[in-house]
mmCIF file of C-alpha atoms in Angstrom:
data_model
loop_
_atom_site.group_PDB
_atom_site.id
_atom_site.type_symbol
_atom_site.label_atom_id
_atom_site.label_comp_id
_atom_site.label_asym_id
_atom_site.label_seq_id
_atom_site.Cartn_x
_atom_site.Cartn_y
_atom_site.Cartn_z
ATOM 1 C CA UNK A 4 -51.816 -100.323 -139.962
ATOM 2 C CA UNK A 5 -51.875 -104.069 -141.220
ATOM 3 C CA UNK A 6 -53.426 -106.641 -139.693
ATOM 4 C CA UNK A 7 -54.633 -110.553 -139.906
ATOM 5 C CA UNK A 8 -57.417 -111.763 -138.175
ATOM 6 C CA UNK A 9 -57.839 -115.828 -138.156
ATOM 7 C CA UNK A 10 -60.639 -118.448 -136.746
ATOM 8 C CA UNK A 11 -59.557 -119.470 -133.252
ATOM 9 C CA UNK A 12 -58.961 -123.082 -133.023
ATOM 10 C CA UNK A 13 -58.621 -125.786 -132.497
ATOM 11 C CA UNK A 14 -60.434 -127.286 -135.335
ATOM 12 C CA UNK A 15 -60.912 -130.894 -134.392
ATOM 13 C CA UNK A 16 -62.021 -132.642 -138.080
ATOM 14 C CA UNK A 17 -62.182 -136.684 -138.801
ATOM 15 C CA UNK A 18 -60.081 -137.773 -141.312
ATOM 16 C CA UNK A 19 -61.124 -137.063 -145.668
ATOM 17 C CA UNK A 20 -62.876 -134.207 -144.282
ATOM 18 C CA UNK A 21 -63.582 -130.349 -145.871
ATOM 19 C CA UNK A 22 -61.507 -127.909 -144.196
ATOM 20 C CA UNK A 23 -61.737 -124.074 -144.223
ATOM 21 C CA UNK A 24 -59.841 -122.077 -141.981
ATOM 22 C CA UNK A 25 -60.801 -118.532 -142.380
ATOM 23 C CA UNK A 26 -58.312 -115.405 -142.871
ATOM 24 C CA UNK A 27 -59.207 -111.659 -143.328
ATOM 25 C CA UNK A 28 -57.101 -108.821 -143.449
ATOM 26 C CA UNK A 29 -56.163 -105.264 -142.738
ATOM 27 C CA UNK A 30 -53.923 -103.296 -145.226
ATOM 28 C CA UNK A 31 -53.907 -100.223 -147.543
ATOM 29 C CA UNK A 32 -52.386 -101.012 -151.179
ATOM 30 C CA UNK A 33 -51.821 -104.239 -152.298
ATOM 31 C CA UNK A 34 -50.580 -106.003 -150.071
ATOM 32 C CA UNK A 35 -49.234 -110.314 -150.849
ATOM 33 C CA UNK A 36 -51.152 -112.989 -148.838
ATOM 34 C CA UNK A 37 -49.093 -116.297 -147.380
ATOM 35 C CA UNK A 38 -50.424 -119.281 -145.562
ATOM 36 C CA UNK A 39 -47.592 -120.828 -143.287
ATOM 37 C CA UNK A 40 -47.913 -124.088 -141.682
ATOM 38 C CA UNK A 41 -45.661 -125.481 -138.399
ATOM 39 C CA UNK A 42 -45.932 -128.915 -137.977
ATOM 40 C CA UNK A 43 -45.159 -130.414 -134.011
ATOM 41 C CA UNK A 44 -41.346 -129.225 -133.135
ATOM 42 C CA UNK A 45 -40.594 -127.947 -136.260
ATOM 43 C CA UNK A 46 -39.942 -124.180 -137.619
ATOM 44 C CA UNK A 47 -42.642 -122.007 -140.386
ATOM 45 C CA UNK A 48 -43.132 -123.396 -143.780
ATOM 46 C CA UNK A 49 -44.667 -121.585 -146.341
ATOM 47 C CA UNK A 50 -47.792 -123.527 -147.688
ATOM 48 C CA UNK A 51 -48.866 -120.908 -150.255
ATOM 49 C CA UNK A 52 -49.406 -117.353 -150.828
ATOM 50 C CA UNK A 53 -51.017 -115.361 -153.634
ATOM 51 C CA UNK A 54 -49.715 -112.098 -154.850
ATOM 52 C CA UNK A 55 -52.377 -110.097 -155.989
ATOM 53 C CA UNK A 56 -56.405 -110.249 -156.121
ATOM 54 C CA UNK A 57 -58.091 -113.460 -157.595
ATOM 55 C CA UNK A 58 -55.261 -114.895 -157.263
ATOM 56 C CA UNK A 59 -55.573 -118.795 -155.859
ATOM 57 C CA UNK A 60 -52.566 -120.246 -154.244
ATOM 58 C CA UNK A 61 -52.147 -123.463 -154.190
ATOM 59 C CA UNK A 62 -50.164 -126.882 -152.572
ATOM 60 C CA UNK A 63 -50.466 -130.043 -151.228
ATOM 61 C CA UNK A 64 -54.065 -130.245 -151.751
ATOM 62 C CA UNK A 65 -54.521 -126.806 -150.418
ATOM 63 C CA UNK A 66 -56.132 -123.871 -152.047
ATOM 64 C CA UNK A 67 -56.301 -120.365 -150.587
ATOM 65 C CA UNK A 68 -57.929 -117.422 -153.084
ATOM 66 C CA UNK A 69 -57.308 -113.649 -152.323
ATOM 67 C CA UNK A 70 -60.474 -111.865 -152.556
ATOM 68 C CA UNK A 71 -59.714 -108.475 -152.338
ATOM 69 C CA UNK A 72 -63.825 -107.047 -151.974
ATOM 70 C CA UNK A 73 -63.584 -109.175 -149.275
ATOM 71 C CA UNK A 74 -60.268 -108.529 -147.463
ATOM 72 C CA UNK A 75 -60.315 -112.164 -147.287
ATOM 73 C CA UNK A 76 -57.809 -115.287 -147.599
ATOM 74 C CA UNK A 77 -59.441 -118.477 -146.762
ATOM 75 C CA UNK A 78 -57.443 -121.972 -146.446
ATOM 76 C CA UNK A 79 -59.470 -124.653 -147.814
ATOM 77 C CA UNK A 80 -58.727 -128.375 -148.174
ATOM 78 C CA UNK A 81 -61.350 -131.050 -149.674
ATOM 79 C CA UNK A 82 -60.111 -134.194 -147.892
ATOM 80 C CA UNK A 83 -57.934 -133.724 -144.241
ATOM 81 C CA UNK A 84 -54.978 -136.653 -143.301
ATOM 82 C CA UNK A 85 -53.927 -137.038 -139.754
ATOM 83 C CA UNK A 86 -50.751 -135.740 -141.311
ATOM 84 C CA UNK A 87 -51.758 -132.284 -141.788
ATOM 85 C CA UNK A 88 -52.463 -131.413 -138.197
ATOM 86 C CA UNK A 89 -50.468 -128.477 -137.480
ATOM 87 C CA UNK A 90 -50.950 -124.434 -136.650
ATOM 88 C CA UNK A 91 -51.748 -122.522 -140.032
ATOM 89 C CA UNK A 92 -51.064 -119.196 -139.808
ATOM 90 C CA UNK A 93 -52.162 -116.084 -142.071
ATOM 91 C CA UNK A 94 -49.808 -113.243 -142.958
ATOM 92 C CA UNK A 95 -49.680 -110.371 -145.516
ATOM 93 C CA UNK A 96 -46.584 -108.494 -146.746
ATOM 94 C CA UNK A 97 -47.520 -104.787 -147.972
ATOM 95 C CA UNK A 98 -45.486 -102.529 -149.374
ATOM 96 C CA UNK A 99 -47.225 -99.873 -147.663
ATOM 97 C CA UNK A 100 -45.877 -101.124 -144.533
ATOM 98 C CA UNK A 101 -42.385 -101.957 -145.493
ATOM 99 C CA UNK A 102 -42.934 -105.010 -147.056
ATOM 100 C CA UNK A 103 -42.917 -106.784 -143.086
ATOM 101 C CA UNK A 104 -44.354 -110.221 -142.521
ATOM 102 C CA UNK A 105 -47.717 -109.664 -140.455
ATOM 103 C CA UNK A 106 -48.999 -112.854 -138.972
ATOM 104 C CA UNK A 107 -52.239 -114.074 -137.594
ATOM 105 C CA UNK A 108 -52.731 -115.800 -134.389
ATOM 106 C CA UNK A 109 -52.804 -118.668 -135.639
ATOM 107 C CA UNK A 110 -55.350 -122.128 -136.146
ATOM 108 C CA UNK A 111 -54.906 -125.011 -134.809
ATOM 109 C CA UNK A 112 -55.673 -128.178 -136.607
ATOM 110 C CA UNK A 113 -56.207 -131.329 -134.870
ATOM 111 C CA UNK A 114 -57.172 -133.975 -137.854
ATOM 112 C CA UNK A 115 -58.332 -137.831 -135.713
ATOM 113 C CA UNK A 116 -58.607 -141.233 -137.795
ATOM 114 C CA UNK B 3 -29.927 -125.992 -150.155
ATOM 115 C CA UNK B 4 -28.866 -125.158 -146.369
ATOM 116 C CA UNK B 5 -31.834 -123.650 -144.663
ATOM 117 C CA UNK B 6 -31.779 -120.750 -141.651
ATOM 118 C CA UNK B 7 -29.723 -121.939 -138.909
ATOM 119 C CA UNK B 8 -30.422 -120.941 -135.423
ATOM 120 C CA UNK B 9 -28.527 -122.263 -132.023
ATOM 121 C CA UNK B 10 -29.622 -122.798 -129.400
ATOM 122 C CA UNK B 11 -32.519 -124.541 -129.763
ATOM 123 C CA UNK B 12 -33.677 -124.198 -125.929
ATOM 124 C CA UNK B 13 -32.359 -121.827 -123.413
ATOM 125 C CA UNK B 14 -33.220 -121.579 -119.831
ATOM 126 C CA UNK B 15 -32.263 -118.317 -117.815
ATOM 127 C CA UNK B 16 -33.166 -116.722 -114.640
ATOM 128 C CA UNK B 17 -34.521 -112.837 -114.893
ATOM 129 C CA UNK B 18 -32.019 -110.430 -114.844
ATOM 130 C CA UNK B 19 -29.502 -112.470 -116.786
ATOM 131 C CA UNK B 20 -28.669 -112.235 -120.426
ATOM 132 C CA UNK B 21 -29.105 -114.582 -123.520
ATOM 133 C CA UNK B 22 -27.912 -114.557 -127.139
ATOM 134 C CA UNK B 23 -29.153 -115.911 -130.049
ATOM 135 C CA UNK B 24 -26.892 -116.429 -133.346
ATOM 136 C CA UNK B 25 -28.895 -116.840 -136.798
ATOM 137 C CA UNK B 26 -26.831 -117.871 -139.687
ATOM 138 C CA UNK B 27 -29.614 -117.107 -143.299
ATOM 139 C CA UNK B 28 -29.550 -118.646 -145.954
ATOM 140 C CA UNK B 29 -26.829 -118.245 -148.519
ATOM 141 C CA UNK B 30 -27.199 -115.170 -150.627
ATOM 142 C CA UNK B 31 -30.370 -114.061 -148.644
ATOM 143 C CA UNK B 32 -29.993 -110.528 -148.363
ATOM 144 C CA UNK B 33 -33.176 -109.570 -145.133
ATOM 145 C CA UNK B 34 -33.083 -111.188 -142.124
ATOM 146 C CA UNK B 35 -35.724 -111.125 -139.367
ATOM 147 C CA UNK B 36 -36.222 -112.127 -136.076
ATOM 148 C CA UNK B 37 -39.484 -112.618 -134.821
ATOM 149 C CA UNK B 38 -40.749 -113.254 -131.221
ATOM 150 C CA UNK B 39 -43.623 -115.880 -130.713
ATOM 151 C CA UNK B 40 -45.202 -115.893 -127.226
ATOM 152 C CA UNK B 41 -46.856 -119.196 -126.665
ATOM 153 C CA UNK B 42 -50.493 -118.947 -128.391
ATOM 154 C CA UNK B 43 -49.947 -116.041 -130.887
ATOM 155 C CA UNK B 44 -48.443 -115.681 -133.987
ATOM 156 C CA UNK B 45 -44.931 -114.452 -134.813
ATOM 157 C CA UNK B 46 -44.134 -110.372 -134.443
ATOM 158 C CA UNK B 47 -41.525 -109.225 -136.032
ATOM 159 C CA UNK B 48 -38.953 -107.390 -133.637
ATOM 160 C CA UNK B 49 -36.040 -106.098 -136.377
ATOM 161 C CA UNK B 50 -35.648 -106.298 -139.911
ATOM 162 C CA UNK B 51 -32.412 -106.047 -141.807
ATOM 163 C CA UNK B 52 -31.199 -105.498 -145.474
ATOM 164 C CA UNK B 53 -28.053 -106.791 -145.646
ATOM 165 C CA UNK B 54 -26.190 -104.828 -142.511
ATOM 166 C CA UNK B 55 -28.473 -101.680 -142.288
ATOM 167 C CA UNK B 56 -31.759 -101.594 -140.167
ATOM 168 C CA UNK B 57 -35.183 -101.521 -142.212
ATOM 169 C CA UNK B 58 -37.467 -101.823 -139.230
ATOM 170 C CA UNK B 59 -36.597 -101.903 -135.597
ATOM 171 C CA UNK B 60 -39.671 -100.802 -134.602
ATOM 172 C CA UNK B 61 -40.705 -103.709 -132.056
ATOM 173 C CA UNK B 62 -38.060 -103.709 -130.679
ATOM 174 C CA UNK B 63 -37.239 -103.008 -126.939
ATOM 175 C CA UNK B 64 -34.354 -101.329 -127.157
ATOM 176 C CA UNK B 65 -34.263 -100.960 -123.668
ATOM 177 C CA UNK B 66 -33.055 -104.334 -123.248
ATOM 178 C CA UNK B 67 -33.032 -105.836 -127.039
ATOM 179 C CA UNK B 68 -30.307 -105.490 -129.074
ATOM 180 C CA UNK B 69 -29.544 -107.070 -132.892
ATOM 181 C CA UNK B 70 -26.426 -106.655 -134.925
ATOM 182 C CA UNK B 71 -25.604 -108.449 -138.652
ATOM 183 C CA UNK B 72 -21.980 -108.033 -138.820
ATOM 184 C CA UNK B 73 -21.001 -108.139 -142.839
ATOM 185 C CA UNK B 74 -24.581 -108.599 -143.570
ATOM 186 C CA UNK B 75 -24.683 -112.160 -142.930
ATOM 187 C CA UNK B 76 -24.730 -113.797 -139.709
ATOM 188 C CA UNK B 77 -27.165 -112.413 -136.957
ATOM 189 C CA UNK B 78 -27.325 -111.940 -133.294
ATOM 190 C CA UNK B 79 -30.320 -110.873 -131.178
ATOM 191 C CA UNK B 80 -29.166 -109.931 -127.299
ATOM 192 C CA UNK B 81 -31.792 -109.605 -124.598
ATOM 193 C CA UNK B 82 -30.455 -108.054 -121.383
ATOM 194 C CA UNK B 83 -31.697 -107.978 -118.785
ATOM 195 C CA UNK B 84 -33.989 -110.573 -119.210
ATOM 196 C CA UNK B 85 -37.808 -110.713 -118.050
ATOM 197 C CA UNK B 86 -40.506 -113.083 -117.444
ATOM 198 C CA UNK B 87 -42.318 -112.081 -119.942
ATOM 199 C CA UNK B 88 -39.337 -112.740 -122.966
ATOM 200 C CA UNK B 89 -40.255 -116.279 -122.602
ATOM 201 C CA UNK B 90 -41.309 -117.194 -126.284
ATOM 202 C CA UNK B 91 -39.780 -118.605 -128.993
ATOM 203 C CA UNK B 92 -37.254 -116.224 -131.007
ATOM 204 C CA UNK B 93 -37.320 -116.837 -135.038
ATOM 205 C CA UNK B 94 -35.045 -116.346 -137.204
ATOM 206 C CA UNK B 95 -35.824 -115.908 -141.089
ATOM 207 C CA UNK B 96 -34.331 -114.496 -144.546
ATOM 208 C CA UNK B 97 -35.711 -113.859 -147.426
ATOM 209 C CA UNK B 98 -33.922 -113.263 -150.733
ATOM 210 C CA UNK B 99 -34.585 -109.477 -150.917
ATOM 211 C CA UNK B 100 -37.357 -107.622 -149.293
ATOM 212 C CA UNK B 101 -40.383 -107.233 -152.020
ATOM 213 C CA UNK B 102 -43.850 -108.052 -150.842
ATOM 214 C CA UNK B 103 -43.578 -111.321 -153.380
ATOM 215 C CA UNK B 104 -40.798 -113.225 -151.651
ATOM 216 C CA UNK B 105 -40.835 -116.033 -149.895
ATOM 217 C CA UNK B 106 -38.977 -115.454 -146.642
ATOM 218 C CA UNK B 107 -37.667 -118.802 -145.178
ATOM 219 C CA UNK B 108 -37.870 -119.939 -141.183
ATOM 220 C CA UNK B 109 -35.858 -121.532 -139.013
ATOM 221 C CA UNK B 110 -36.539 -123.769 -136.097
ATOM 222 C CA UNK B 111 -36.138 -121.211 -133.306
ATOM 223 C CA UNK B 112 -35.375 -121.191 -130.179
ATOM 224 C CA UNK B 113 -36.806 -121.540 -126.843
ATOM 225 C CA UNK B 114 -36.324 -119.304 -124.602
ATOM 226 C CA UNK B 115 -37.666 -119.755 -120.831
ATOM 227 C CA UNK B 116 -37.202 -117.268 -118.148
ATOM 228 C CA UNK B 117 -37.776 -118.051 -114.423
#
């Protein structure tokens, strides 16, 4: 079946830090790749997502590339704000699997001044 | 544009007793999902519908979970009776049609406690 596997957190960075939050995944086909982000008290917001291999999403400073000889979907950001703490969380859609929303567990950022 | 709409936002219920949750998607959205997120790990997806047919009810226990989208638009998810262990936070999303490309769009949720 599908699956997304995600760093545990929390990742505690200082502020204009390098983030990576690592993804890998599970599927057969081809499947799309999302990062979703849920700030404090507030519902899932898609940051990006990439649709098919080598492709990089991108937003907000973000940057995720799906590497598909790799299963993997890594979040990466070159300089953190206190404003982007929040839980990322990884998902696929396959259309093997009915085109459902698999999600990761989950990271945790915690960004400090 | 209106986003997904879900009331209540927090619900507190002993075991045994019932709860519904209403989801109204976003205009013209033709899936709908609810997913259930248990404090510390990430959203699973109890029932999917395209417009008012099931696509995936596979998560869900239909022992005591039930889901219905009446005319394909609004939603309700039912849980009775209710357990500890439904305490999580029930999600409600749509997405414009189901492809593996589309963006499907969250609401806030809501809380559900059970003591």
């Amino acid at each position: 079946g599908n699956s997304v596997t995600q760093m545990e957190g929390p990742v505690t960075l200082s502020e204009e830090a390098f983030l990576t939050i690592n993804c890998t995944y599970t599927a057969t086909g081809y499947p799309s790749l999302f990062w979703y982000v849920q700030y404090p008290g507030e519902g899932l917001q898609l940051l990006l997502k990439a649709t098919k291999a080598d492709d990089k999403g991108s937003n907000k400073g973000f940057e995720a590339t799906y590497r598909k000889e790799t299963t993997s979907f890594h979040l990466e950001k070159g300089s953190v704000q206190v404003s982007d703490s929040a839980v990322y969380f990884c998902a696929l859609r396959n259309p093997g699997g009915g085109n459902k929303l698999t999600f990761g567990t989950g990271t945790q950022l915690k960004v400090e001044l | 544009e209106a986003g997904v709409a879900q009331s209540p936002r927090y619900k507190i219920i002993e075991k045994r007793q019932s709860v519904a949750f209403w989801c109204n998607p976003i205009s013209g959205h033709a899936t709908l999902y609810w997913y259930q997120q248990i404090l510390g790990q990430g959203p699973k997806l109890l029932i999917q519908f395209q417009n008012n047919g099931v696509v995936d009810d596979s998560q869900l226990p239909k022992d005591r979970f039930s889901a219905e989208r009446l005319k394909g638009v609004d939603s309700t998810l039912k849980i009775q009776p209710a357990k500890l262990e439904d305490s999580a936070v029930y999600l409600c999303a749509s997405s414009l049609d189901s492809q593996s490309f589309t963006e499907a769009f969250f609401g806030q949720g809501t809380r559900l406690t059970v003591v």
